[in-house]
Coordinates of C-alpha atoms in Angstrom, one line a residue:
Chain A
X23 CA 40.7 -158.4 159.9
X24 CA 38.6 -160.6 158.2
X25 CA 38.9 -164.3 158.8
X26 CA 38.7 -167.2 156.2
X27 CA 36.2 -169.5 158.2
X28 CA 32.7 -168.7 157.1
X29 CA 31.4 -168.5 160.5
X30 CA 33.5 -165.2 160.8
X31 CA 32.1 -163.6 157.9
X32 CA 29.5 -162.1 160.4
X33 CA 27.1 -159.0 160.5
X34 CA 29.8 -156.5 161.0
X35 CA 32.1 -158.0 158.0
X36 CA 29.0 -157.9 156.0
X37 CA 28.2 -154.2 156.9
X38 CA 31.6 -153.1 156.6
X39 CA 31.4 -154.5 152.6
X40 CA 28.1 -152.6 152.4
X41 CA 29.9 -149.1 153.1
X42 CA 33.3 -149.9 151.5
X43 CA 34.9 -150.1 154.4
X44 CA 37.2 -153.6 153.3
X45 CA 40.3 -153.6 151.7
X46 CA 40.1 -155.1 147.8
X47 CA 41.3 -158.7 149.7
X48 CA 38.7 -158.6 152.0
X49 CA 36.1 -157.8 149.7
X50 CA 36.6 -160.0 146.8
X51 CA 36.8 -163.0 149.4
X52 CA 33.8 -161.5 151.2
X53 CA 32.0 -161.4 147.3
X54 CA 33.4 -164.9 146.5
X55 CA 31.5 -166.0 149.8
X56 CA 28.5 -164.4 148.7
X57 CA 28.0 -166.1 145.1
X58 CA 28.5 -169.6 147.1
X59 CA 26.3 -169.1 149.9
X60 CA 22.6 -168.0 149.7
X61 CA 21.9 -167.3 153.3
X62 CA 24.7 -165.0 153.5
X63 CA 23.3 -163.3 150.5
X64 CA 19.8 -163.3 152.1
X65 CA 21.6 -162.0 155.4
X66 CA 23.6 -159.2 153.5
X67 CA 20.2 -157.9 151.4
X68 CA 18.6 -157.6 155.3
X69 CA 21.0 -155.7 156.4
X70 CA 20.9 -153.3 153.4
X71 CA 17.0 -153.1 154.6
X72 CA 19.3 -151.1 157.7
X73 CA 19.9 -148.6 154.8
X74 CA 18.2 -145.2 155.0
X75 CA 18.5 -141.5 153.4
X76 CA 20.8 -141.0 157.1
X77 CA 22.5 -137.2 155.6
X78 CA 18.8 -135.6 154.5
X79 CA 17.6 -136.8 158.1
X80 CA 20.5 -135.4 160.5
X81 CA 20.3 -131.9 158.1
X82 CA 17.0 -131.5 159.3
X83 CA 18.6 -131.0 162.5
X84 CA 21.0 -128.6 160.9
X85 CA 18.7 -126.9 160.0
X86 CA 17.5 -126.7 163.1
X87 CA 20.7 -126.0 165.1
X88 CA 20.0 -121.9 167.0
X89 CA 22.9 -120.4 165.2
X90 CA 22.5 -117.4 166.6
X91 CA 22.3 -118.4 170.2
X92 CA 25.2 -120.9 169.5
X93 CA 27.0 -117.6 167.7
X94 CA 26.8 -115.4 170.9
X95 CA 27.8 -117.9 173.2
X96 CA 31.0 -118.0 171.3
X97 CA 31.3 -114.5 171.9
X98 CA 30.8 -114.5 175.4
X99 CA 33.4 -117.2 175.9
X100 CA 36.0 -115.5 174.2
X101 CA 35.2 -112.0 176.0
X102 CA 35.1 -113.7 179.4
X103 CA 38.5 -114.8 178.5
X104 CA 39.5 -111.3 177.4
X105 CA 38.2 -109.8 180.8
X106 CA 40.3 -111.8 183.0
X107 CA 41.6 -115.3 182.5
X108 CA 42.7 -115.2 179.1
X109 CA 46.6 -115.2 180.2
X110 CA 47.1 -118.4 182.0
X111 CA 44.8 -120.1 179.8
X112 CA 47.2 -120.0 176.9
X113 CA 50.1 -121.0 179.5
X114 CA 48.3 -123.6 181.6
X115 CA 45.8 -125.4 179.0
X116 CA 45.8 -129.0 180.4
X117 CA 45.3 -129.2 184.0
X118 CA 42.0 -129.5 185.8
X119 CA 38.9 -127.9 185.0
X120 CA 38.9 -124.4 186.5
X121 CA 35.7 -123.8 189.2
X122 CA 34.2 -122.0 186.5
X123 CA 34.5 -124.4 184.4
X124 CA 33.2 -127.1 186.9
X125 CA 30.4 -125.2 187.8
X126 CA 29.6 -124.9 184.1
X127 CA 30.1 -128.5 183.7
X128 CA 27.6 -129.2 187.0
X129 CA 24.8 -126.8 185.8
X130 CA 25.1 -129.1 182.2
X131 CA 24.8 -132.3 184.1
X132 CA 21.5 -130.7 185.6
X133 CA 19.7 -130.0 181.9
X134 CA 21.2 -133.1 180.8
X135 CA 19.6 -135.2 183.1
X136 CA 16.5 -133.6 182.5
X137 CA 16.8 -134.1 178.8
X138 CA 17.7 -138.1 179.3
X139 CA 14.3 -138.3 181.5
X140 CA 12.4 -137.1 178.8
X141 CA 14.3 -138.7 175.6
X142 CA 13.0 -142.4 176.1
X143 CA 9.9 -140.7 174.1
X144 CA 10.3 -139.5 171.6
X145 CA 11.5 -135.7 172.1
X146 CA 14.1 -136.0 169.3
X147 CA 12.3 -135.6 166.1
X148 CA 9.5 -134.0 168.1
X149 CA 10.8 -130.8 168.3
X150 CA 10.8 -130.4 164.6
X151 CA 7.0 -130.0 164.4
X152 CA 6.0 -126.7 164.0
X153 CA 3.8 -125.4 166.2
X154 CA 0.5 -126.6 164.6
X155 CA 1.8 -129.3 163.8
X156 CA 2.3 -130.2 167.9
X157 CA -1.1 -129.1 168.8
X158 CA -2.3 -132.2 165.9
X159 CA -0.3 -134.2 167.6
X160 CA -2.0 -133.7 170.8
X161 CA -5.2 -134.1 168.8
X162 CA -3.6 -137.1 167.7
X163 CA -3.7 -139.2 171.5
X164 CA -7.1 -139.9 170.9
X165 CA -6.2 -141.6 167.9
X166 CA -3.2 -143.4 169.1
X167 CA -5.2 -144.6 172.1
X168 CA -8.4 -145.4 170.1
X169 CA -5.9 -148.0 168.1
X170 CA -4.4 -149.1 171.0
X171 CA -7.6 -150.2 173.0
X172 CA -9.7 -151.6 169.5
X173 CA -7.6 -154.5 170.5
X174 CA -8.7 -155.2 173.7
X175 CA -10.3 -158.1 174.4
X176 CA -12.0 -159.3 178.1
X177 CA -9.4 -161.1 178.4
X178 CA -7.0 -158.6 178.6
X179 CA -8.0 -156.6 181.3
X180 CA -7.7 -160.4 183.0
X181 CA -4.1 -160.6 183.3
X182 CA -4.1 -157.2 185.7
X183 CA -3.9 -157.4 189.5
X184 CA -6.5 -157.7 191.1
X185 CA -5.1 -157.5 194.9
X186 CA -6.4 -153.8 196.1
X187 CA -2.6 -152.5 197.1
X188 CA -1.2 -153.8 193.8
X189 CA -3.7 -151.5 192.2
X190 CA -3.1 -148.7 194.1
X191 CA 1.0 -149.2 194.0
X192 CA 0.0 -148.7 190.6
X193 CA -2.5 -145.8 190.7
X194 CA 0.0 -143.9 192.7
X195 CA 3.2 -144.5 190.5
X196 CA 1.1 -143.0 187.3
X197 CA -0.1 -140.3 189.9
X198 CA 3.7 -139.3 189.9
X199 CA 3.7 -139.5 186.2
X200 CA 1.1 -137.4 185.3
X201 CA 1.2 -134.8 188.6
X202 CA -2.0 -135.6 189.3
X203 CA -3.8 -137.6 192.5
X204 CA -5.5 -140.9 191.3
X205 CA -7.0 -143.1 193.5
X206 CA -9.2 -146.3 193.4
X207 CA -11.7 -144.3 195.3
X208 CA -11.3 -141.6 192.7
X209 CA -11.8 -143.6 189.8
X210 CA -14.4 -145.9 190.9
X211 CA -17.5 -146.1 188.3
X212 CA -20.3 -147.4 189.7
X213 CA -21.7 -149.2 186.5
X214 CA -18.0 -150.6 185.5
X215 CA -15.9 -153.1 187.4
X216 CA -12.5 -151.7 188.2
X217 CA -9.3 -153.9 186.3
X218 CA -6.5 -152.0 186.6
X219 CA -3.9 -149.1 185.4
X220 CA -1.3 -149.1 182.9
X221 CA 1.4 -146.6 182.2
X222 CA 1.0 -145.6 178.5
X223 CA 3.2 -143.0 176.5
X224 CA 3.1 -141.2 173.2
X225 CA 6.2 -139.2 171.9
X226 CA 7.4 -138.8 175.5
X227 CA 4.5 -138.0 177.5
X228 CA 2.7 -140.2 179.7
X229 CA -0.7 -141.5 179.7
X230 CA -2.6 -143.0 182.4
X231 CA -4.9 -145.8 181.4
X232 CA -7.4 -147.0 184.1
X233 CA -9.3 -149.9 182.5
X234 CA -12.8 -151.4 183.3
X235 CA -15.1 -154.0 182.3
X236 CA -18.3 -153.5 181.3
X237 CA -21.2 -156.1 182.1
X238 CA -18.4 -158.5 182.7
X239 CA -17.2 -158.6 178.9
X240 CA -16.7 -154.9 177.5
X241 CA -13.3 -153.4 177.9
X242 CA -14.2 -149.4 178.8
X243 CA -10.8 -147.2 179.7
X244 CA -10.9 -144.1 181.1
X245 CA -7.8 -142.4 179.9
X246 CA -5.8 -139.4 180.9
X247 CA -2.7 -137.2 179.6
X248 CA -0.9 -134.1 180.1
X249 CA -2.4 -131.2 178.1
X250 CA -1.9 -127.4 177.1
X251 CA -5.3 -126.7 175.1
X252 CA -7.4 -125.2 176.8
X253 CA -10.5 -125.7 178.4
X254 CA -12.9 -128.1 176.5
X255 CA -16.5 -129.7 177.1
X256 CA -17.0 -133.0 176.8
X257 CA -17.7 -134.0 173.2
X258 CA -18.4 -136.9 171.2
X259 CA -16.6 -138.9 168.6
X260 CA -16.2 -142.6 167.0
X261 CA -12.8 -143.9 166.0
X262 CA -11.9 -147.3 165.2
X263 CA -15.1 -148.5 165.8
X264 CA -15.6 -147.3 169.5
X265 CA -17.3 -144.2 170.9
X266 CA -15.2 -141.8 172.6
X267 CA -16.2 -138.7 175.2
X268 CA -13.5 -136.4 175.8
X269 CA -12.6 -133.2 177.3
X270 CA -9.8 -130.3 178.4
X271 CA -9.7 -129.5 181.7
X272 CA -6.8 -128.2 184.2
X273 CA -3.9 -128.6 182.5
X274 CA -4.7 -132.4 181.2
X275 CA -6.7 -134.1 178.3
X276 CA -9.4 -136.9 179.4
X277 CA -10.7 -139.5 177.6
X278 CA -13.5 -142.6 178.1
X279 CA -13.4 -144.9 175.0
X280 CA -15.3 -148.4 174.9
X281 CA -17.4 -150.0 172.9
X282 CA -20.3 -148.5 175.1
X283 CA -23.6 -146.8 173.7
X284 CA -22.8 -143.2 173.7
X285 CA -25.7 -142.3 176.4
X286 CA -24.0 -144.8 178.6
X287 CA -20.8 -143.3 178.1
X288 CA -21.7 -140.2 178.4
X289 CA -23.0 -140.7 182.1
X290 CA -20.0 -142.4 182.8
X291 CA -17.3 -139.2 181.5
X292 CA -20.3 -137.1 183.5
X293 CA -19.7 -138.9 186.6
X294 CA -15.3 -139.2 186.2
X295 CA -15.7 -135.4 185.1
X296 CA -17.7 -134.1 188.0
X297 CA -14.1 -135.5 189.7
X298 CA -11.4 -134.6 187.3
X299 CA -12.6 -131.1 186.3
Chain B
X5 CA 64.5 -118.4 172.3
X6 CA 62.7 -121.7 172.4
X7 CA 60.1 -120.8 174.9
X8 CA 59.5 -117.6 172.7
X9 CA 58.7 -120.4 170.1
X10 CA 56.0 -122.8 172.0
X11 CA 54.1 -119.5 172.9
X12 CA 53.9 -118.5 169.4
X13 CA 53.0 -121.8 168.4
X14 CA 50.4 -121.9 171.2
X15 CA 49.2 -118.7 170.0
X16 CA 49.4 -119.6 166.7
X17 CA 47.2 -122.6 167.9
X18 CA 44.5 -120.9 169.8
X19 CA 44.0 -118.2 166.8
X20 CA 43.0 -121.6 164.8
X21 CA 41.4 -122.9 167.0
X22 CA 39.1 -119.1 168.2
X23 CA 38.7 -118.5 164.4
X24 CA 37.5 -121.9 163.2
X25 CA 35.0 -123.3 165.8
X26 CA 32.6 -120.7 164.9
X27 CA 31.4 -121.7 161.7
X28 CA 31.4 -125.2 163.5
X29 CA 29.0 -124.7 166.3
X30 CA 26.0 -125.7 163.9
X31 CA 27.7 -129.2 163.4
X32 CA 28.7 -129.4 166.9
X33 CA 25.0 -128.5 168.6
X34 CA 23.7 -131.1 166.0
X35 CA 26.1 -133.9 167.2
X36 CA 25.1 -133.1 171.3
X37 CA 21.1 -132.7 170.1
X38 CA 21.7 -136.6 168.7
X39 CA 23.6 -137.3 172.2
X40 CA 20.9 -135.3 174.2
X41 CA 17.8 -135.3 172.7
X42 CA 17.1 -131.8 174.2
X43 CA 17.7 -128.1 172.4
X44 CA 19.3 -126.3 175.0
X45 CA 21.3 -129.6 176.7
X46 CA 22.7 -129.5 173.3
X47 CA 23.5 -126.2 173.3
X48 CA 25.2 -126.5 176.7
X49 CA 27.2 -129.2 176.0
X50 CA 28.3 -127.1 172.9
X51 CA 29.5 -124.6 174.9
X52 CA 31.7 -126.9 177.2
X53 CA 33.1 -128.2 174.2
X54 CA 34.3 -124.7 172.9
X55 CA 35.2 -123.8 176.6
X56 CA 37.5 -126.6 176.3
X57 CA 38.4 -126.4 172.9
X58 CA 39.8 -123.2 173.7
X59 CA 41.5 -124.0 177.1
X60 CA 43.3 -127.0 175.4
X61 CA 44.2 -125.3 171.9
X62 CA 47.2 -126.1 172.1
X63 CA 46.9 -130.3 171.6
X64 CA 45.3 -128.9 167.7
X65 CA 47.5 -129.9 165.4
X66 CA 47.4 -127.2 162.7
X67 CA 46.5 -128.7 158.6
X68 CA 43.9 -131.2 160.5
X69 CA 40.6 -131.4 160.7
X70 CA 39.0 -129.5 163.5
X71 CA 35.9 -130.6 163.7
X72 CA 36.7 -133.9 164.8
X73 CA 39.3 -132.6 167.2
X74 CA 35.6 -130.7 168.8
X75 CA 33.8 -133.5 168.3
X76 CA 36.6 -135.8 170.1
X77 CA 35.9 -132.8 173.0
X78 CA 32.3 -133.1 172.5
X79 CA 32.0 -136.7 173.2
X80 CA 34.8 -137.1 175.7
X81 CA 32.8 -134.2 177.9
X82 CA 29.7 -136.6 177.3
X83 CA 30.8 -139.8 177.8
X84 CA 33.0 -139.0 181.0
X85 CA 31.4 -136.3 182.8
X86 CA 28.5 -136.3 182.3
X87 CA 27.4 -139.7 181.3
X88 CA 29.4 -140.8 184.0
X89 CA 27.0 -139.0 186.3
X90 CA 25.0 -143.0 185.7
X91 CA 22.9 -141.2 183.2
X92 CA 21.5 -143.3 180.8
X93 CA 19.1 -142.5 177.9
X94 CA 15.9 -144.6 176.6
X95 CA 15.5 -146.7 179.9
X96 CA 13.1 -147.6 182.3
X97 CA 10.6 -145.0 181.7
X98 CA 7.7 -147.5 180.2
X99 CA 7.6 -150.9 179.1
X100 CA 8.3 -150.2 174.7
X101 CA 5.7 -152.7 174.4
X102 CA 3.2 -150.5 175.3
X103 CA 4.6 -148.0 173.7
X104 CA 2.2 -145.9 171.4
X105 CA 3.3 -144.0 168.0
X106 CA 1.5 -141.5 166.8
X107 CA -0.7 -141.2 163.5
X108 CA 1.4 -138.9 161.7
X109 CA 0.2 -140.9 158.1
X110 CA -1.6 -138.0 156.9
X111 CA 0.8 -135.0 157.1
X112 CA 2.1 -134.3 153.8
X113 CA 5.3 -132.7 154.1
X114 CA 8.2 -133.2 152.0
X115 CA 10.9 -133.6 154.6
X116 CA 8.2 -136.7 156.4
X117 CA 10.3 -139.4 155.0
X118 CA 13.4 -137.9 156.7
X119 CA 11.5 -137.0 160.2
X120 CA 10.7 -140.3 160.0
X121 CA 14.2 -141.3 159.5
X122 CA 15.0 -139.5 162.3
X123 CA 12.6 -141.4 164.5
X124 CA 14.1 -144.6 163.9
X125 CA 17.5 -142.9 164.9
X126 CA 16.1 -141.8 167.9
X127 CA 15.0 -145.6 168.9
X128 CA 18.8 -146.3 168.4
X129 CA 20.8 -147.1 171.9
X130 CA 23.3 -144.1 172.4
X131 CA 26.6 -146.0 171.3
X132 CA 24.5 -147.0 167.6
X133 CA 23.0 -143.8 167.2
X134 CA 26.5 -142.1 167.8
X135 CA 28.3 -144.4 164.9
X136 CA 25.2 -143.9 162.7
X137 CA 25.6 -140.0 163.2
X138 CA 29.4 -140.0 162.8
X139 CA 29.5 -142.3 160.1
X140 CA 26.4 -142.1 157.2
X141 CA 25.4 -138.7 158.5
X142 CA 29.3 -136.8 158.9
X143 CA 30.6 -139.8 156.5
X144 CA 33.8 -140.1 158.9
X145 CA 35.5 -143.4 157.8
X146 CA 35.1 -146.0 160.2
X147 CA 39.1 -145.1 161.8
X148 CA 37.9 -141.7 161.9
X149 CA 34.8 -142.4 163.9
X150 CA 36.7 -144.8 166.1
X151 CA 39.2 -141.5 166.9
X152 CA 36.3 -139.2 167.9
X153 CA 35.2 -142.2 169.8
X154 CA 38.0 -143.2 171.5
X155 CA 37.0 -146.8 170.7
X156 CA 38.7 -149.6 168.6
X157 CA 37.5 -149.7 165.1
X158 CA 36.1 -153.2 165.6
X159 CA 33.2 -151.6 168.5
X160 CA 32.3 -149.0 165.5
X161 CA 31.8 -151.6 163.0
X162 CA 29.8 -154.1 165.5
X163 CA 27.5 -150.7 166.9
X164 CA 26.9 -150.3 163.2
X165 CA 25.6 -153.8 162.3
X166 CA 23.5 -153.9 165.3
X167 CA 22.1 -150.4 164.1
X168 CA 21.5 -152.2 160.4
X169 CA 20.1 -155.1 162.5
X170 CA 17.4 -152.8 164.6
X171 CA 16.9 -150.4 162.0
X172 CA 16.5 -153.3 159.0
X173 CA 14.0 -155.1 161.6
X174 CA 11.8 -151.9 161.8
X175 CA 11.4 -151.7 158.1
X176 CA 10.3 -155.2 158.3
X177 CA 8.0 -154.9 161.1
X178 CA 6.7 -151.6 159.1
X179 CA 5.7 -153.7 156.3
X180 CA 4.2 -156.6 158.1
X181 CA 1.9 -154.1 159.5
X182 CA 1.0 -151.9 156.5
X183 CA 0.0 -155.2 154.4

């Protein structure tokens, strides 16, 4: 398996000595190579960096597997095959997928594909959050977002669009997004200059960003995600140095964050929130 | 006579096969939740798996291991009929770059480090995150991963290194940031 040129002692060789994987050749030619060459050495410790505690992660997902559920669906298979089909099973075992079968396997593709939509996010070790947990994690957008935009400079509201369909191709593909109808008209503030949308997301869900500039050199965003709190006013906070107003309303979470004074602000989430609930 | 004798050997194969998968299904719904990302996906991709199990019960050679003969099922039912439906995980829904991750720095929980783990499994592509699961987390030699996988050996041992790669470059990227 393993060559005797140097160039071929490569990532996978190197990974495959990690976890043991070589036979006592391979590996005492592979440890010869690493006494004589420092970069391989430097390449091997990086990829033990690749290590992690893998067996306590995926039992947390063990733990998390519905046994029950999983245990009566076993039962139901094997009674469906007692009330009926259960003969030619055990005779005919390997040709096609029976209909019920393919219907099964159809309705799977369905939740599958829903599943894949939402994975990209984050969904995975989301789940394991108990319940409280979740709602702090909602809590949390503000200060994921609040990170995110102490960054912004004028300038980077510069590189956005500026044509008016470009910005409202974009409006309307985070309207889809979110399920919710966005518009320039909509989110026009009459004391900010419009710059543009971006499509944000955090652990899976989306977040529309609509970003303005304030006096022609303060970034101001007016931000917006899906949301199952309830109904909340609009209140006041500071995080990483900028002012924030938000509030709950409809189904989605709203947010104006800039580094605004807070009576300005707070006319500008009166005005957005006299249109978005 | 020897007809009498495949159909008791089937039957002898299906009892194996009906009594054995059920203290299975929690290792079986865990391998489709890393393949799915989704609870009840999982769960119906579990249920395929036994459907077929049972169906083809007779291809279990008694004295191995049937777990991996499942999770052979599991990921053959993934990879070719439902995969093959052009679905494919972790694309095209925002640019990562913008990407946010949320604060999660001040819950103190004991199993945080391994949630966290689990994250940065999670940010694996599919084929890496599979090898990773069926290798450090079911510690299947690398021939035995390739089985369940139908691949050559070679493809597990390059998905792995590329995992390392991604998953050595995070904790580096971790502790640029934290400094």
């Amino acid at each position: 398996m393993v060559q005797t040129e140097d160039r071929n002692v490569n990532d996978a060789m190197l990974v495959a000595y990690l976890d043991e994987e070589l036979d006592a050749f391979e590996k005492h030619m592979i440890a010869q190579k690493l006494e004589q060459d420092a970069a391989l050495k430097e390449r091997l410790s990086f990829l033990k960096r690749g290590e992690r505690l893998f067996g306590q992660a995926f039992d947390l997902l063990l733990d998390a597997a519905p046994d029950e559920k999983l245990q009566s669906m076993f039962s139901a298979i094997i009674a469906g095959d007692k009330n009926g089909t259960s003969s030619d099973t055990q005779k005919t075992p390997n040709i096609m997928p029976r209909p019920r079968e393919a219907r099964q396997l159809w309705r799977i593709a369905a939740t599958v594909i829903l599943a894949a939509a939402a994975f990209a996010g984050g969904m995975f070790a989301d789940f394991l959050l108990r319940p409280d947990q979740r709602i702090q994690q909602t809590r949390g957008w503000r200060e994921a977002v609040a990170q995110y935009v102490s960054l912004f400079s004028p300038a980077t509201l510069e590189g956005m669009p500026v044509e008016r369909t470009a910005q409202a191709e974009n409006l309307s593909r985070i309207s889809v997004a979110l399920g919710l109808n966005l518009t320039v008209e909509k989110v026009a503030v009459p004391s900010l200059s419009f710059k543009g949308t971006q499509l944000l997301q955090l652990d899976g869900k989306p977040i529309a960003q609509i970003a303005y500039l304030k006096d022609g050199r303060v970034p101001v965003t007016f931000c917006i995600i899906k949301s199952a709190q309830p109904v909340q006013a609009v209140a006041m906070e500071t995080r990483h140095g900028l002012n924030i107003q938000h509030w709950t309303a409809g189904g989605y979470g709203f947010m104006v964050i800039g580094d605004a004074p807070p009576n300005e602000l707070t006319e500008i989430a009166g005005s957005l929130r006299a249109r978005f609930g | 006579m020897a007809l009498m004798t495949a159909r008791n050997q089937d039957l002898q194969r299906r009892k194996l096969v009906q009594e054995g998968l059920p203290p299975l299904l929690k290792r079986l719904w865990r391998y489709a939740f890393v393949l799915t990302g989704d609870r009840d996906a999982a769960q119906d991709l579990v249920q395929a798996t036994c459907v077929r199990a049972l169906e083809r019960s007779d291809q279990f050679l008694p004295g191995t291991h049937l777990i991996r003969w499942a999770y052979t099922i599991l990921s053959s039912i993934w990879k070719n009929e439902l995969r093959a439906r052009r679905i494919r995980m972790g694309e095209g829904f925002v640019d990562p770059e913008f990407e946010l991750v949320a604060d999660a720095s001040r819950e103190i929980e004991t199993n945080l480090f391994a949630r966290q783990v689990l994250k940065e499994i999670e940010r694996l592509p599919e084929a890496q995150r599979q090898a990773v699961f069926l290798v450090y987390g079911e510690g299947l030699s690398y021939r035995e991963a390739a089985e369940v996988l139908d691949v050559p050996q070679g493809t597990i041992m390059s998905r792995l290194a590329a995992a390392r790669t991604k998953l050595a470059q995070m904790k580096d990227d971790e502790t640029i940031l934290s400094k």
